[in-house]
Coordinates of C-alpha atoms (C1' of nucleotides) in Angstrom, one line a residue:
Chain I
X32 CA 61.6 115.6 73.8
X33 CA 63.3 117.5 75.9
X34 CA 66.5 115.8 76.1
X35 CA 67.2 114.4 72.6
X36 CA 68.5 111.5 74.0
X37 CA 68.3 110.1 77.5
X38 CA 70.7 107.4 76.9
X39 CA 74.1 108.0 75.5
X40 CA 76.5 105.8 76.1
X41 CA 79.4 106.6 73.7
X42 CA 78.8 110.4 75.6
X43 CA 78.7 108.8 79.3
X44 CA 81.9 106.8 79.1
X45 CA 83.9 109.5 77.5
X46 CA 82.2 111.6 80.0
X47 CA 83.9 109.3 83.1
X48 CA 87.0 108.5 81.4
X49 CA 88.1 112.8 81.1
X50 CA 87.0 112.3 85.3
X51 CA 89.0 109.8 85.1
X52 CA 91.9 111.4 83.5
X53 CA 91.6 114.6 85.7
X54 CA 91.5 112.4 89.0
X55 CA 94.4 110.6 88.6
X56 CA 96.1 113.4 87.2
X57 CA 95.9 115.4 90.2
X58 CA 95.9 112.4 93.1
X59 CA 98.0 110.1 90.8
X60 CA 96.2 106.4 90.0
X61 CA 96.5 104.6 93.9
X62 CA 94.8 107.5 95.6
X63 CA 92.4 108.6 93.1
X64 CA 88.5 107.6 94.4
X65 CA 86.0 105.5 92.1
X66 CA 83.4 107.6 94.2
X67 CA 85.0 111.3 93.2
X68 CA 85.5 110.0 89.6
X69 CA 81.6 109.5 89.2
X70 CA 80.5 112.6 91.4
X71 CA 82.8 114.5 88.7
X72 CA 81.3 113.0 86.3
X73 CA 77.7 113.3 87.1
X74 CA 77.6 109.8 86.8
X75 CA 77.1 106.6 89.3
X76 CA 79.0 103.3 90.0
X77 CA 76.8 101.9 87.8
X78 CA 77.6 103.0 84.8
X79 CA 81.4 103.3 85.6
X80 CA 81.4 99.3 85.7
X81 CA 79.1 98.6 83.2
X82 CA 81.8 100.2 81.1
X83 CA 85.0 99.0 82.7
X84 CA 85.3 96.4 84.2
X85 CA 87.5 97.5 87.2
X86 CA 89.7 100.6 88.3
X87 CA 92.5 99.2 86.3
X88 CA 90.6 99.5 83.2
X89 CA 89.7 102.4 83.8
X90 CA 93.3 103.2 84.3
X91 CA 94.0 101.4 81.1
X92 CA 91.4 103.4 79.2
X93 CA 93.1 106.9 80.4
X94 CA 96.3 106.1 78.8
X95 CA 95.2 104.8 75.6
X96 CA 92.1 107.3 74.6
X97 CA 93.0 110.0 76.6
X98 CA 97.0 110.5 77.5
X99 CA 98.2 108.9 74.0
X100 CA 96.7 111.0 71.3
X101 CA 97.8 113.5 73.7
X102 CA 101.2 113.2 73.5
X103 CA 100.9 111.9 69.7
X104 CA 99.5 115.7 68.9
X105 CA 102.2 117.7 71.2
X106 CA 105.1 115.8 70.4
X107 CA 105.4 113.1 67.4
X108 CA 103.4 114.9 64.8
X109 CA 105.8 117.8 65.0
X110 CA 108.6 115.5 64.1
X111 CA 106.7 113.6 61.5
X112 CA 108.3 114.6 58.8
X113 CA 111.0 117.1 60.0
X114 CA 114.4 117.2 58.5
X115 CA 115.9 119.7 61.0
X116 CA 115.0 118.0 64.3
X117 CA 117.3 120.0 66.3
X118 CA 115.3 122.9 65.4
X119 CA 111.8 120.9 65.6
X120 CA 112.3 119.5 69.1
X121 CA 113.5 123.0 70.0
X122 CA 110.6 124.8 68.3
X123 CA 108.0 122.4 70.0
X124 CA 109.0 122.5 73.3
X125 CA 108.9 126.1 73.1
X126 CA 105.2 125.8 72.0
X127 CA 104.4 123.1 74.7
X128 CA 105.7 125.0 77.5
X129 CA 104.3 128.0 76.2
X130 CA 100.5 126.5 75.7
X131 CA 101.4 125.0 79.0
X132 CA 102.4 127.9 81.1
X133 CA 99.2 129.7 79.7
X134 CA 96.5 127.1 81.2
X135 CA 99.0 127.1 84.3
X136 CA 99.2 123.3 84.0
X137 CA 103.1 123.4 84.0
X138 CA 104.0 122.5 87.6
X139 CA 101.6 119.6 87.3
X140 CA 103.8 117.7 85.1
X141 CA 103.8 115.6 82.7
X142 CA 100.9 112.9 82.9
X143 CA 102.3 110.1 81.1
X144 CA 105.4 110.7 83.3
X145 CA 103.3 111.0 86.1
X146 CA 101.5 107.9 85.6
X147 CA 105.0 105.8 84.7
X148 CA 106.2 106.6 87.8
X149 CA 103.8 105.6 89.9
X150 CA 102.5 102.5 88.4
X151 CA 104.8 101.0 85.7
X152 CA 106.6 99.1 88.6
X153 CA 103.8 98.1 89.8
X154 CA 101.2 97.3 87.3
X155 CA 102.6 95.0 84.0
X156 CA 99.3 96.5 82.5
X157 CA 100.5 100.0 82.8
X158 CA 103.8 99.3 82.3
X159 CA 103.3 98.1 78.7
X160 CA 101.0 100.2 77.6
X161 CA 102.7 103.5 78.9
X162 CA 106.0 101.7 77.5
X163 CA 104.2 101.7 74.7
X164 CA 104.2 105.3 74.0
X165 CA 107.4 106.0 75.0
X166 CA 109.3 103.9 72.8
X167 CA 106.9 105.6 69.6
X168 CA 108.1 108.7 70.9
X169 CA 111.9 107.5 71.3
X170 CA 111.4 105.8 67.8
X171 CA 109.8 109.1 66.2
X172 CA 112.9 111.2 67.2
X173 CA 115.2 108.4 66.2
X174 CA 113.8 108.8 63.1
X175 CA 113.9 112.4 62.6
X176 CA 117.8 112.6 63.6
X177 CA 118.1 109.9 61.3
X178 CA 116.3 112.6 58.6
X179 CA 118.8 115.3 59.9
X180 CA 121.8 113.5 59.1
X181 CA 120.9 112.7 55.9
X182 CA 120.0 116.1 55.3
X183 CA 123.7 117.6 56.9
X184 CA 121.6 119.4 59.7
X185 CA 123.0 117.1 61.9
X186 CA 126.7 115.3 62.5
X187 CA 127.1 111.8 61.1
X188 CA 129.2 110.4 64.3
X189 CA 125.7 111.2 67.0
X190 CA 123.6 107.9 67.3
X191 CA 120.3 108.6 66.2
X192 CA 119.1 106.1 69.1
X193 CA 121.7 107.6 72.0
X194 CA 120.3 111.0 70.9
X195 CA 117.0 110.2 71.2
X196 CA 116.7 107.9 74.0
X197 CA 118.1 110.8 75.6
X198 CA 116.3 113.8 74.9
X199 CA 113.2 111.7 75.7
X200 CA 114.4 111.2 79.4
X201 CA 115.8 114.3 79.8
X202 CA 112.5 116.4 78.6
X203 CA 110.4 113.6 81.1
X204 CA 113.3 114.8 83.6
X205 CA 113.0 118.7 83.3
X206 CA 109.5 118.9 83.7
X207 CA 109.8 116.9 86.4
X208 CA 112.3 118.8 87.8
X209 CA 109.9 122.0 87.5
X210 CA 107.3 120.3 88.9
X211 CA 108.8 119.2 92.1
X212 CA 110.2 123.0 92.4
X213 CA 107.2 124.7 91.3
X214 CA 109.6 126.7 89.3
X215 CA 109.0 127.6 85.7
X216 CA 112.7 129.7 86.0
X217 CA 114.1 126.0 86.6
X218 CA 112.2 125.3 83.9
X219 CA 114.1 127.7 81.3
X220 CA 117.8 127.0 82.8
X221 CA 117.6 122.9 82.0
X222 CA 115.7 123.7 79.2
X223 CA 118.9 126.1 77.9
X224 CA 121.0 123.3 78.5
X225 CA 118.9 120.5 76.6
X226 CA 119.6 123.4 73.9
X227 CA 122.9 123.4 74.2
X228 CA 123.0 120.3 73.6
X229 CA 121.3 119.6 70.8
X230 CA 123.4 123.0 69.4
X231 CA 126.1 120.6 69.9
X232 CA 124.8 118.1 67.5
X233 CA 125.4 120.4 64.7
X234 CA 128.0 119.8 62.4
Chain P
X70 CA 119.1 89.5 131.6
X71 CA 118.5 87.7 128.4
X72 CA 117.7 91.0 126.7
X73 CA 120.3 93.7 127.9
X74 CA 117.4 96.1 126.6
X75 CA 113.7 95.2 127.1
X76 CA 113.1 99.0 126.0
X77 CA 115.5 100.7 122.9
X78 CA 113.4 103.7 121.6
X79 CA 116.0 104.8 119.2
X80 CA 116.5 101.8 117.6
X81 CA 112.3 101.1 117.4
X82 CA 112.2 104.1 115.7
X83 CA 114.8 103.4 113.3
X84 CA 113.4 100.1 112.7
X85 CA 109.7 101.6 111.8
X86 CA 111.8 104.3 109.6
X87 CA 113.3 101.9 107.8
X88 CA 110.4 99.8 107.1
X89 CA 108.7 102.9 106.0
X90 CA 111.4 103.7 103.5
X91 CA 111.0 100.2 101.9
X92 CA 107.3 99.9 102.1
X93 CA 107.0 103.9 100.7
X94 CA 109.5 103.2 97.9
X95 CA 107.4 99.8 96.7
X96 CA 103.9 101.1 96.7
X97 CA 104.9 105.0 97.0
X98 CA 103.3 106.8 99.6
X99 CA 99.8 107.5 99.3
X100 CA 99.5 103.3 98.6
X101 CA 102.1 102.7 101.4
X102 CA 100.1 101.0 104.2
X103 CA 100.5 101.5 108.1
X104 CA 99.8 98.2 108.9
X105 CA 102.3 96.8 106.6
X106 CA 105.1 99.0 107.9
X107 CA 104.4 97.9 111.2
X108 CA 104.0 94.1 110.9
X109 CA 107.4 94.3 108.9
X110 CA 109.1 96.5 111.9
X111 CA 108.2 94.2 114.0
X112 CA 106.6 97.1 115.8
X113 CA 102.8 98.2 116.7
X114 CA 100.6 101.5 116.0
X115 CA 101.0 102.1 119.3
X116 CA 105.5 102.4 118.5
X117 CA 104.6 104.3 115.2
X118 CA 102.3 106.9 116.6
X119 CA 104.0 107.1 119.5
X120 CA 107.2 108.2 117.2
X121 CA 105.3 109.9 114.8
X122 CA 102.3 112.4 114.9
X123 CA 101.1 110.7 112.0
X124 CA 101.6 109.5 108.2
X125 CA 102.7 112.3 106.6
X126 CA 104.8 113.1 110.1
X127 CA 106.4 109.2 109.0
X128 CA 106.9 110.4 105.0
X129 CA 108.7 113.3 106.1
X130 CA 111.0 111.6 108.4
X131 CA 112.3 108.6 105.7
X132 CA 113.2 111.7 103.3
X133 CA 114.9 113.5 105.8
X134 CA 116.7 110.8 107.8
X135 CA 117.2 108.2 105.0
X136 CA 116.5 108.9 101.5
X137 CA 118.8 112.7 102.1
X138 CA 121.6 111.3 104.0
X139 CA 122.1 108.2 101.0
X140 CA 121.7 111.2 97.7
X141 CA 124.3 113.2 99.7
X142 CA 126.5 110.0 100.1
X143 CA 126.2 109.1 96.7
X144 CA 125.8 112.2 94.7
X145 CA 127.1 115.1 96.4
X146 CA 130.2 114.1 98.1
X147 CA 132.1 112.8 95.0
X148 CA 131.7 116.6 93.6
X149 CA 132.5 118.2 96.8
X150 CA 135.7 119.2 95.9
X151 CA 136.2 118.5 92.6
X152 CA 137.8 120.2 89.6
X153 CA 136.7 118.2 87.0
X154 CA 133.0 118.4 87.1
X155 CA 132.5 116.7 83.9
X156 CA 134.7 113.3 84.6
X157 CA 133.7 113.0 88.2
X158 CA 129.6 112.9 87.3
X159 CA 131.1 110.3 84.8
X160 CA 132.7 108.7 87.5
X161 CA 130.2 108.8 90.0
X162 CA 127.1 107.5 87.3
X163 CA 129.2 104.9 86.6
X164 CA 129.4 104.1 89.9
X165 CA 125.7 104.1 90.8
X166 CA 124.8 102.1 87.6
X167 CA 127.1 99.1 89.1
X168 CA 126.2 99.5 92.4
X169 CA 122.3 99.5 91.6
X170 CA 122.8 96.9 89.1
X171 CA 124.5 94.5 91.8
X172 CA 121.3 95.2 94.1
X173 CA 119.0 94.6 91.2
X174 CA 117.4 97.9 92.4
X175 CA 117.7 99.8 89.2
X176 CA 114.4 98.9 87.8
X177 CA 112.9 100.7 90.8
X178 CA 114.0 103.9 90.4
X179 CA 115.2 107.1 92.5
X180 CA 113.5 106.9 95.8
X181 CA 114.0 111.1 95.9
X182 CA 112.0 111.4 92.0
X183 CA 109.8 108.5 93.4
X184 CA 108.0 110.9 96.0
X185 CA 109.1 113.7 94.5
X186 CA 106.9 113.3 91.7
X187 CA 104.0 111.5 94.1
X188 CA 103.9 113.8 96.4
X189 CA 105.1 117.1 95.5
X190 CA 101.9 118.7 93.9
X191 CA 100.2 117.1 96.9
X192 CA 101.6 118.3 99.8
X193 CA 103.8 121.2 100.4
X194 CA 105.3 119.4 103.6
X195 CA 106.7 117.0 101.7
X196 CA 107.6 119.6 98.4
X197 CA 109.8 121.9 100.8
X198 CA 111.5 119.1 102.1
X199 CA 112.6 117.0 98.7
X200 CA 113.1 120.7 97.0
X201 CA 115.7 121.0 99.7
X202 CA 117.4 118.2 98.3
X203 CA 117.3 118.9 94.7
X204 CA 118.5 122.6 95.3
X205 CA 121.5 121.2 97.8
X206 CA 122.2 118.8 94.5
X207 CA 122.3 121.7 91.9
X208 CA 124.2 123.9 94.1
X209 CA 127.1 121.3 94.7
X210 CA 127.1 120.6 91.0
X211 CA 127.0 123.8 90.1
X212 CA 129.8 125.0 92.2
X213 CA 131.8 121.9 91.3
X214 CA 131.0 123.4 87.1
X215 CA 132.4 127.2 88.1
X216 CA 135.8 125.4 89.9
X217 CA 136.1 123.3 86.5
X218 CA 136.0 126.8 84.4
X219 CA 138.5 128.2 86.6
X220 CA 140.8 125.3 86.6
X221 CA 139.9 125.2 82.6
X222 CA 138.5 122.3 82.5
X223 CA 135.5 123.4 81.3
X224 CA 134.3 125.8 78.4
X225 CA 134.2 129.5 79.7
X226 CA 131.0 130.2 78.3
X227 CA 129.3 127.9 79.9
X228 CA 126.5 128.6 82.3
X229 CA 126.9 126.3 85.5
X230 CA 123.9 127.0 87.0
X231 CA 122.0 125.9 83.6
X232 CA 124.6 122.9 83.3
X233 CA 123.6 122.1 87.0
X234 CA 120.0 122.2 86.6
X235 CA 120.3 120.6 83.2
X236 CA 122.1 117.6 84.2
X237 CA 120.4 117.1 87.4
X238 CA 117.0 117.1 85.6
X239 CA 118.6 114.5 83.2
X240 CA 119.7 112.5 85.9
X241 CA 116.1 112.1 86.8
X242 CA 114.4 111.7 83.5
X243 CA 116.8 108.8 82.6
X244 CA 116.8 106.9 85.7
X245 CA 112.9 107.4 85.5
X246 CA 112.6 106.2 81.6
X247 CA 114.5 103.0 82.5
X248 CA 112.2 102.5 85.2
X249 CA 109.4 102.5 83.2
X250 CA 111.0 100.7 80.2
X251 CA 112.4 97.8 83.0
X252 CA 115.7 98.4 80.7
X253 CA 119.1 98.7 81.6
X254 CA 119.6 98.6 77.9
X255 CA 117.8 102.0 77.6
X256 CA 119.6 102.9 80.9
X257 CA 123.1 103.0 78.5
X258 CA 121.8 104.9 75.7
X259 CA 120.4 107.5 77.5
X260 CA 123.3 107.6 79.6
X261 CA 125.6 107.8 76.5
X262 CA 123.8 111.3 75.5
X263 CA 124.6 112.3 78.5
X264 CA 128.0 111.7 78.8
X265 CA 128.2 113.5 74.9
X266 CA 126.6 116.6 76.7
X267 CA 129.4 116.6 78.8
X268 CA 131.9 116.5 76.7
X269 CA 130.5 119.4 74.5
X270 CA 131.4 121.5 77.6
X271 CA 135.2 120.8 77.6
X272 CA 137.4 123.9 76.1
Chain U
dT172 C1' 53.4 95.4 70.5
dT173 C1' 56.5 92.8 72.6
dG174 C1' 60.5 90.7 74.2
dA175 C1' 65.4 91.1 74.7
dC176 C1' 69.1 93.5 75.8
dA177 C1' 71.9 97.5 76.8
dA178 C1' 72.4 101.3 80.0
dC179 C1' 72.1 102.7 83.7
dA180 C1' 70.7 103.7 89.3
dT181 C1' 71.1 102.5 94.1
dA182 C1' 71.6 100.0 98.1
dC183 C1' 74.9 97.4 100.0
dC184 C1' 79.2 94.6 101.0
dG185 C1' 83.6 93.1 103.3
dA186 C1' 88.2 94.6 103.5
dC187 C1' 91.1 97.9 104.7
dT188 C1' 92.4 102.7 105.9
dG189 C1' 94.8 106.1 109.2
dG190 C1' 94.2 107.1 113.7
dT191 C1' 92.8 106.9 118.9
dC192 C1' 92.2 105.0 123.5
dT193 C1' 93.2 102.6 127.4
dG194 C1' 96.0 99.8 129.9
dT195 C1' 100.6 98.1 131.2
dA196 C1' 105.4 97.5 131.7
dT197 C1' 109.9 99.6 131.7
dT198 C1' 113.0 103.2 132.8
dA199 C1' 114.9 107.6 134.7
dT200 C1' 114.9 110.8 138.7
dC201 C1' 115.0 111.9 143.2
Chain Q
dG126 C1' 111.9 102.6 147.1
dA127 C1' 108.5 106.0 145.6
dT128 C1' 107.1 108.8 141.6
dA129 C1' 106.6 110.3 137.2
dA130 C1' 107.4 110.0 132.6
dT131 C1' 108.3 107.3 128.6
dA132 C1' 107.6 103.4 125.5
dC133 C1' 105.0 100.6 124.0
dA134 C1' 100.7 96.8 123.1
dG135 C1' 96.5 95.9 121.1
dA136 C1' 91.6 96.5 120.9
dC137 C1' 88.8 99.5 118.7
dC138 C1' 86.8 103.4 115.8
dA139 C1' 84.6 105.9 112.0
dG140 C1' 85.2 106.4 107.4
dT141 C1' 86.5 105.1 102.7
dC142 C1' 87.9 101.9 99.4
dG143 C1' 86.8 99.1 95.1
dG144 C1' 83.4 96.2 93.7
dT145 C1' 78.7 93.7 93.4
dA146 C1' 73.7 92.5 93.3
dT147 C1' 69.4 93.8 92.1
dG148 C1' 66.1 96.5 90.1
dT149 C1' 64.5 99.8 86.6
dT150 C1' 64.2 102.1 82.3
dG151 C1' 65.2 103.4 77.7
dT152 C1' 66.1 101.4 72.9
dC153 C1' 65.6 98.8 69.1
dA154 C1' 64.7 94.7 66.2
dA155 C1' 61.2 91.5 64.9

DNA sequence: TTGACAACATACCGACTGGTCTGTATTATC
DNA sequence: GATAATACAGACCAGTCGGTATGTTGTCAA
């Protein structure tokens, strides 16, 4: 009676898939350990593959439970029904870098990037399923310039794709950028010019 | 007498460099194999590690001597002396896209953002040495911005060093994102947006 | 109460890892 | 031609890897 439940398996998986998630995010997928994941976890091998069935899965698992409703809470929703996505996108990245610099996560990157580079060209697995949430993302912001023009918050020549496609990339390739430096100044310059040109989307 | 050289350290070396190089830009670093490298160089542990202390010793060498040397080729002389920034990154992406394309090499990304984003939060050997790059990149672009506002070929009021960083970090995220999506497609649009933010910085 | 099955725990496995050691052949120096 | 140093070759090493086989225990339906 002193543990209300010895068994909990719903509690034990999710308790290996965040060990999971923190492994690979600092060691990247190839050189995270099976045997650190389940020390982390105050787990054993056991249970790891009684719930996945191999490290891939387990890789698999990360990016759908953990990294995707990530990136759907941070980035999409903000955009899901904006009108002004000029001023959205600007408005949430000031909020994501802002949340970001205060658990000093920010020169650790982005893990969906992080994860895309190592292993989409490796892995088809990965590849689609971290594809996957890109091309949501790309499609949500294709959507929301879409909105903008409609509304006159944003010129009718800019491609609603183009746009998006890009500012995608280039937000993947800033953080990068500010990763690899370990400079959050580096941070603010490319960030003024993704500003700049959205500014120049305006009509 | 049938071999003039029974003995050519410099060109062992080079061979175990450049089988590093491939094998490190396939399977990245940390999943990069020494025995591989070696069976493919035609050489033995006892060449590498008589050429190199050890891995990381290897890693350092491939961005110094190979992956540095090619960026510079490709990316830095073009802007060495130019006045107008904004066509001659035009020019020069241009260029790359075709050439990669040719070599079917695109899908596999930048070998510099490759390790960069590997092994950057890992090891500061191996941050100091690709941050080297990246800054030498942003300084030659940004210098090549400042000559285009003198010669007027670019908007007074822009900043170069944030147009720099910016479109360096772009660079990246796009090359990256078609990577990941396998699309050349993707590749174009992004590339599009970029070529718009250029154009936003003529007079 | 009793199977039956899920949920683990643990010992263990072969493959492979980066790296070292010892021996040997080639080359440069005097 | 002797000597020393360089440039390898290849066997070998301890350790770690992902993964499995077997055993045990909690849970729950009948």
């Amino acid at each position: 009676m002193k543990k209300t439940a010895t068994r909990a398996p719903e509690e034990t998986r999710r308790r290996i898939l965040n060990a999971a998630f923190a492994e690979f995010y600092r060691t990247g997928f190839q050189g995270g350990s099976i045997n650190r994941i389940v020390a982390e976890a105050g787990a054993t091998k056991g249970a790891l593959f009684h719930h996945f069935k191999d490290k891939n899965d387990l890789g698999y698992a990360v990016v759908e439970e953990i990294i995707q409703p990530r990136i759907r809470a941070s980035w999409f929703d903000p955009l899901a029904d904006s009108i002004d996505p000029i001023a959205d996108v600007k408005y949430t990245m000031r909020q994501f870098v802002k949340e970001e610099q205060e658990r000093g996560r920010l020169v650790q990157g982005c893990p969906l990037n992080n994860l895309a580079q190592e292993m989409s060209p490796l892995d088809e697995g990965f590849r689609r399923r971290l594809e996957k949430v890109y091309s949501a993302w790309r499609e949500a912001m294709e959507v929301a310039f879409a909105r903008g023009i409609k509304a006159g918050k944003v010129r009718k020549a800019v491609s609603p794709r183009n746009a998006a496609a890009f500012v995608v990339a280039a937000l993947a390739g800033i953080i990068g950028t500010a990763k690899n430096a370990q400079s959050e100044e580096l941070l603010k310059q490319a960030g003024e010019g993704l500003f700049d040109y959205l500014d120049s989307l305006r009509p």
